[in-house]
C-alpha positions as MATLAB code, in Angstrom:
seq = 'XXXXXXXXXXXXXXXXXXXXXXXXXXXXXXXXXXXXXXXXXXXXXXXXXXXXXXXXXXXXXXXXXXXXXXXXXXXXXXXXXXXXXXXXXXXXXXXXXXXXXXXXXXXXXXXXXXXXXXXXXXXXXXXXXXXXXXXXXXXXXXXXXXXXXXXXXXXXXXXXXXXX';
ca = [
      85.397   76.183   61.478;
      89.704   75.012   62.510;
      90.636   73.349   65.337;
      93.530   75.828   65.623;
      93.531   77.946   68.390;
      95.362   81.619   68.573;
      98.766   81.654   70.211;
     100.487   84.522   72.212;
     104.001   84.733   73.221;
     104.423   85.517   76.637;
     107.566   85.479   79.216;
     107.970   84.475   82.819;
     110.863   84.245   85.142;
     111.910   82.465   88.011;
     113.276   85.469   90.383;
     115.879   83.897   92.871;
     117.636   86.258   95.714;
     120.277   84.771   97.767;
     119.647   85.979  101.328;
     121.452   84.619  104.593;
     119.798   81.537  104.935;
     120.154   80.557  101.055;
     118.317   80.585   98.073;
     115.012   81.527   97.698;
     112.214   82.054   94.660;
     110.156   84.775   94.546;
     106.298   84.046   93.704;
     103.393   86.103   92.974;
     100.050   85.512   94.548;
      97.317   85.487   91.497;
      93.994   87.127   92.666;
      92.097   85.346   89.817;
      93.764   82.088   89.274;
      94.038   81.860   93.213;
      97.846   80.255   93.130;
     101.592   81.338   93.364;
     103.081   81.435   90.264;
     105.983   83.058   88.385;
     106.001   86.974   87.600;
     105.527   87.166   83.838;
     102.766   88.235   81.138;
     102.333   89.101   77.362;
     105.127   90.043   74.941;
     104.564   92.987   73.910;
     105.193   94.351   70.083;
     107.494   96.714   70.850;
     109.766   94.041   72.720;
     111.356   90.458   73.040;
     110.470   87.797   75.448;
     113.915   88.806   77.294;
     112.774   92.657   77.443;
     108.837   91.704   78.239;
     110.313   89.322   81.315;
     112.758   92.155   83.066;
     109.582   94.538   82.328;
     106.824   91.847   84.307;
     109.226   91.417   86.592;
     109.769   94.872   87.584;
     105.800   95.371   87.601;
     104.839   92.086   89.629;
     107.277   91.959   92.136;
     108.763   95.469   92.329;
     112.489   94.287   92.484;
     115.131   95.054   90.022;
     116.099   91.990   88.480;
     118.800   90.735   85.950;
     118.732   87.657   83.712;
     120.887   84.787   83.722;
     120.612   83.524   79.819;
     119.749   79.785   79.419;
     122.026   77.111   77.767;
     122.436   77.888   74.495;
     124.872   77.749   71.782;
     127.408   81.346   70.984;
     127.094   83.241   67.903;
     129.738   82.336   65.480;
     132.785   85.323   65.180;
     131.774   88.091   62.912;
     127.914   87.952   63.504;
     126.864   91.343   63.015;
     123.093   90.740   65.499;
     123.358   91.052   69.037;
     122.381   87.982   71.371;
     119.200   88.099   73.023;
     119.509   86.576   76.452;
     117.889   82.568   76.011;
     115.064   81.791   78.035;
     115.928   78.231   80.087;
     112.820   76.318   78.348;
     109.803   77.670   75.871;
     106.711   75.672   76.486;
     103.158   76.020   75.255;
     100.278   75.967   78.161;
      96.267   75.976   76.810;
      95.199   78.695   79.081;
      91.093   80.354   79.822;
      89.932   83.467   78.358;
      92.099   86.606   79.702;
      92.004   90.157   79.174;
      94.056   89.617   75.891;
      91.922   87.190   74.288;
      88.349   86.310   75.055;
      88.830   82.958   74.351;
      90.887   79.828   75.095;
      94.252   80.267   73.435;
      98.039   79.167   74.018;
     100.279   81.022   75.610;
     103.672   80.333   73.886;
     106.146   81.041   77.375;
     109.704   82.034   77.257;
     110.765   80.765   81.027;
     113.669   82.867   82.493;
     115.912   82.273   85.370;
     116.391   86.218   87.030;
     118.329   86.945   90.360;
     117.021   89.637   92.125;
     119.425   92.456   92.944;
     119.819   94.885   95.748;
     118.209   94.921   99.197;
     114.906   95.164   98.662;
     111.927   96.037   95.839;
     112.753   99.679   94.223;
     108.287   99.977   93.293;
     105.404   99.134   94.736;
     104.769   95.617   93.165;
     101.320   95.066   91.745;
     100.886   91.621   93.197;
     101.337   90.175   97.093;
     105.269   88.673   96.575;
     106.568   85.763   98.909;
     109.941   84.058   98.836;
     109.777   80.577   99.205;
     112.662   78.161  100.269;
     113.249   74.580   98.095;
     111.351   72.902  100.605;
     108.062   75.190  101.056;
     108.018   74.659   97.252;
     107.868   71.102   97.496;
     105.501   71.620  100.334;
     102.849   74.833   99.107;
      99.380   73.864   97.945;
      99.022   76.428   95.848;
     101.303   76.090   93.316;
     100.947   74.179   89.939;
     102.977   70.642   89.437;
     104.702   72.134   86.551;
     106.109   75.015   88.355;
     107.344   72.857   91.455;
     109.037   70.612   89.022;
     110.870   73.379   87.358;
     111.861   75.034   90.266;
     113.127   71.959   91.865;
     115.583   71.784   89.045;
     116.688   75.555   89.147;
     117.257   75.507   93.358;
     119.948   73.064   92.057;
     121.583   75.243   89.569;
     120.910   78.570   90.673;
     124.672   79.514   92.634;
     126.509   78.006   89.643;
     124.242   80.162   86.816;
     123.980   82.940   88.653;
     127.940   83.255   89.114;
     127.912   83.657   85.306;
];
């Protein structure tokens, strides 16, 4: 028997919006896992990770979002294929069985930075959404530590990144 685990491509987003009080990060309440987490999910076979991130943002938060490409190199002049927005990070997480795979497996998660556009949601979100300040992220007990660390980093960079 092999120790190799199934690996599935997923996409998640740090969805920020600028309010009159500053930047806030939108997280969804996951009822099965009972915690605040990023909007995200599996990359379907008809989409790339960036497309999946946008779809999941819309479904789970109800907001229209745009992705801010992560740090990456530009294509050389004359390269014939379109560049897909780069995630800010790609990480592997061992996860419990879910509705895609009925055994423990690994999510290869493409983590994007997204900006919520408009004055409010454009559709009914699948999950409860709450917009947290940086201070609230640091104090909220129902947020995983890895998300907390990454959010702190992005709160320090979102204003400059969003301007591009």
